[in-house]
């Protein structure tokens, strides 16, 4: 079944759209505070489609992500009671508690490492607001951590170029179904060990 290859071609088409940088910025901003889809899904194909702009796309993604992180920080600081039921309903609350523990233990480094963590970044930004983390270290750690991630993604895509695009297109269905299987196994594993 060629579901993922069709989606891949469509995303590549979108990534060449004249408003694609606006969509990338919006996605990056939203993901840092409330949206579940990471900007990498748009950054990677945009960079593949236009490798000469890799660093521009990585910079845009980083800046928008940090600005969105400031919104998440503000939500945590002033409106956590309103979103706490949403975190619980979406199944994010245990991860939120884990992030709070990390803040207690590592502070600045928790935000820095959040750029590469599988735990959604929005939980880090909201937690930073809840504990009233100092704003300047929060912003600095966000720029470094998120920037490192997005520049790495853009750099790898630009480096791989057309060769990587053709390879991804060739194997995208296998990769996609393998990810679906892996996610299914993780969900089953978590339910069995609860």
Short mmCIF file of C-alpha atoms in Angstrom, two decimals:
data_model
loop_
_atom_site.label_atom_id
_atom_site.label_comp_id
_atom_site.label_asym_id
_atom_site.label_seq_id
_atom_site.Cartn_x
_atom_site.Cartn_y
_atom_site.Cartn_z
CA UNK A 1 0.00 0.00 0.00
CA UNK A 2 1.54 3.31 -1.16
CA UNK A 3 -0.07 5.59 1.43
CA UNK A 4 3.14 7.18 2.70
CA UNK A 5 4.71 7.78 -0.71
CA UNK A 6 1.61 9.74 -1.80
CA UNK A 7 1.74 11.79 1.41
CA UNK A 8 5.46 12.33 0.93
CA UNK A 9 4.95 13.70 -2.60
CA UNK A 10 2.17 15.96 -1.34
CA UNK A 11 4.30 17.33 1.52
CA UNK A 12 7.14 18.00 -0.94
CA UNK A 13 4.68 19.90 -3.14
CA UNK A 14 3.51 21.93 -0.13
CA UNK A 15 7.12 22.62 0.83
CA UNK A 16 7.63 24.33 -2.54
CA UNK A 17 4.58 26.55 -2.09
CA UNK A 18 5.31 30.28 -1.97
CA UNK A 19 3.76 30.54 1.51
CA UNK A 20 5.59 27.48 2.88
CA UNK A 21 7.91 29.59 5.10
CA UNK A 22 4.83 31.19 6.71
CA UNK A 23 3.33 27.76 7.36
CA UNK A 24 6.65 26.54 8.77
CA UNK A 25 6.84 29.53 11.14
CA UNK A 26 3.23 29.03 12.25
CA UNK A 27 3.74 25.31 12.85
CA UNK A 28 6.97 25.96 14.79
CA UNK A 29 5.29 28.59 16.97
CA UNK A 30 2.21 26.45 17.67
CA UNK A 31 4.16 23.26 18.43
CA UNK A 32 6.08 24.95 21.23
CA UNK A 33 2.97 25.83 23.18
CA UNK A 34 -0.05 23.74 22.19
CA UNK A 35 0.09 21.91 18.83
CA UNK A 36 1.14 18.21 18.71
CA UNK A 37 2.97 18.04 15.35
CA UNK A 38 6.71 18.90 15.36
CA UNK A 39 8.00 21.34 12.73
CA UNK A 40 10.59 18.82 11.49
CA UNK A 41 7.87 17.28 9.29
CA UNK A 42 7.83 20.49 7.27
CA UNK A 43 11.43 21.66 7.75
CA UNK A 44 12.94 18.49 6.27
CA UNK A 45 11.02 18.47 2.96
CA UNK A 46 11.37 22.25 2.57
CA UNK A 47 15.13 21.88 2.91
CA UNK A 48 15.15 18.96 0.48
CA UNK A 49 13.16 21.04 -2.01
CA UNK A 50 15.45 24.07 -1.62
CA UNK A 51 18.80 23.12 -0.03
CA UNK A 52 20.26 26.59 -0.65
CA UNK A 53 17.87 27.99 1.95
CA UNK A 54 18.56 25.34 4.61
CA UNK A 55 20.03 27.80 7.12
CA UNK A 56 17.25 30.34 6.50
CA UNK A 57 14.63 27.66 7.18
CA UNK A 58 16.47 26.46 10.31
CA UNK A 59 16.72 30.04 11.62
CA UNK A 60 13.04 30.71 10.93
CA UNK A 61 12.04 27.47 12.65
CA UNK A 62 14.22 28.22 15.68
CA UNK A 63 13.02 31.81 16.16
CA UNK A 64 9.34 30.86 15.73
CA UNK A 65 9.78 27.92 18.11
CA UNK A 66 11.34 30.10 20.82
CA UNK A 67 8.57 32.69 20.42
CA UNK A 68 6.00 29.88 20.74
CA UNK A 69 7.93 28.66 23.78
CA UNK A 70 7.39 32.08 25.36
CA UNK A 71 3.65 31.59 24.85
CA UNK A 72 3.92 28.17 26.54
CA UNK A 73 5.88 29.78 29.38
CA UNK A 74 3.13 32.42 29.76
CA UNK A 75 0.44 29.72 29.79
CA UNK A 76 2.29 27.88 32.55
CA UNK A 77 2.86 31.06 34.51
CA UNK A 78 -0.67 32.48 34.38
CA UNK A 79 -3.12 29.82 33.18
CA UNK A 80 -1.93 26.38 34.26
CA UNK A 81 -5.17 25.67 36.16
CA UNK A 82 -7.08 26.09 32.88
CA UNK A 83 -4.93 23.70 30.87
CA UNK A 84 -4.24 21.07 33.54
CA UNK A 85 -7.44 19.14 32.64
CA UNK A 86 -6.40 19.23 28.97
CA UNK A 87 -3.00 17.76 29.81
CA UNK A 88 -4.69 15.01 31.78
CA UNK A 89 -7.26 14.35 29.05
CA UNK A 90 -4.59 14.15 26.33
CA UNK A 91 -2.48 11.74 28.40
CA UNK A 92 0.38 14.26 28.79
CA UNK A 93 0.11 14.68 32.56
CA UNK A 94 2.55 11.90 33.57
CA UNK A 95 5.10 13.35 31.14
CA UNK A 96 4.44 16.83 32.54
CA UNK A 97 5.22 15.52 36.05
CA UNK A 98 8.42 13.94 34.75
CA UNK A 99 9.43 17.25 33.16
CA UNK A 100 8.80 19.07 36.46
CA UNK A 101 11.16 16.61 38.16
CA UNK A 102 13.80 17.28 35.52
CA UNK A 103 13.47 21.02 36.16
CA UNK A 104 13.97 20.49 39.87
CA UNK A 105 17.08 18.44 39.16
CA UNK A 106 18.65 20.17 36.13
CA UNK A 107 16.98 23.60 35.61
CA UNK A 108 18.59 25.29 32.57
CA UNK A 109 19.80 21.97 31.16
CA UNK A 110 16.27 20.56 31.10
CA UNK A 111 15.23 23.20 28.53
CA UNK A 112 18.47 22.76 26.60
CA UNK A 113 17.97 18.98 26.34
CA UNK A 114 14.27 19.41 25.53
CA UNK A 115 15.24 20.23 21.96
CA UNK A 116 16.21 16.59 21.44
CA UNK A 117 13.81 14.87 23.86
CA UNK A 118 10.97 12.68 22.60
CA UNK A 119 8.77 14.38 25.21
CA UNK A 120 6.84 17.24 23.55
CA UNK A 121 8.65 20.58 23.91
CA UNK A 122 5.43 22.33 24.95
CA UNK A 123 5.53 20.41 28.25
CA UNK A 124 8.94 21.95 28.95
CA UNK A 125 7.81 25.47 28.09
CA UNK A 126 4.64 25.22 30.19
CA UNK A 127 6.56 23.65 33.09
CA UNK A 128 9.14 26.44 32.95
CA UNK A 129 6.31 28.94 33.41
CA UNK A 130 4.68 26.95 36.21
CA UNK A 131 7.91 26.95 38.24
CA UNK A 132 8.66 30.59 37.24
CA UNK A 133 12.04 29.73 35.75
CA UNK A 134 14.16 32.84 35.13
CA UNK A 135 13.21 34.14 31.69
CA UNK A 136 16.67 34.90 30.27
CA UNK A 137 18.09 31.39 30.91
CA UNK A 138 14.84 29.93 29.53
CA UNK A 139 15.19 31.91 26.29
CA UNK A 140 18.92 31.18 25.97
CA UNK A 141 18.50 27.43 26.56
CA UNK A 142 15.56 27.36 24.11
CA UNK A 143 17.61 29.05 21.37
CA UNK A 144 20.54 26.71 21.88
CA UNK A 145 18.56 23.46 22.24
CA UNK A 146 15.96 24.11 19.54
CA UNK A 147 18.49 25.71 17.23
CA UNK A 148 20.84 22.73 17.50
CA UNK A 149 18.03 20.37 16.56
CA UNK A 150 16.65 22.38 13.65
CA UNK A 151 20.06 23.24 12.21
CA UNK A 152 21.00 19.56 12.42
CA UNK A 153 17.83 18.51 10.55
CA UNK A 154 18.28 21.21 7.91
CA UNK A 155 21.99 20.44 7.55
CA UNK A 156 21.41 16.72 7.07
CA UNK A 157 18.69 17.34 4.50
CA UNK A 158 20.81 19.89 2.59
CA UNK A 159 23.83 17.60 2.71
CA UNK A 160 21.82 14.62 1.43
CA UNK A 161 20.15 16.73 -1.26
CA UNK A 162 18.58 15.07 -4.28
CA UNK A 163 20.17 11.72 -3.44
CA UNK A 164 18.42 11.69 -0.05
CA UNK A 165 15.14 12.83 -1.60
CA UNK A 166 15.20 9.92 -4.08
CA UNK A 167 16.22 7.44 -1.38
CA UNK A 168 13.46 8.65 0.95
CA UNK A 169 10.92 8.46 -1.84
CA UNK A 170 12.01 4.91 -2.65
CA UNK A 171 11.75 3.68 0.96
CA UNK A 172 9.14 6.01 2.50
CA UNK A 173 6.36 3.41 2.53
CA UNK A 174 8.55 0.87 4.35
CA UNK A 175 9.72 3.54 6.80
CA UNK A 176 6.15 4.78 7.36
CA UNK A 177 4.71 1.32 8.04
CA UNK A 178 7.67 0.46 10.27
CA UNK A 179 6.94 3.59 12.33
CA UNK A 180 3.25 2.66 12.60
CA UNK A 181 4.26 -0.82 13.79
CA UNK A 182 6.77 0.64 16.28
CA UNK A 183 4.20 3.08 17.70
CA UNK A 184 1.70 0.23 18.02
CA UNK A 185 4.22 -1.92 19.87
CA UNK A 186 5.09 0.93 22.23
CA UNK A 187 1.39 1.54 23.01
CA UNK A 188 0.82 -2.16 23.66
CA UNK A 189 3.98 -2.35 25.79
CA UNK A 190 2.94 0.64 27.88
CA UNK A 191 -0.54 -0.80 28.46
CA UNK A 192 0.87 -4.18 29.47
CA UNK A 193 3.24 -2.67 32.03
CA UNK A 194 0.71 -0.34 33.67
#
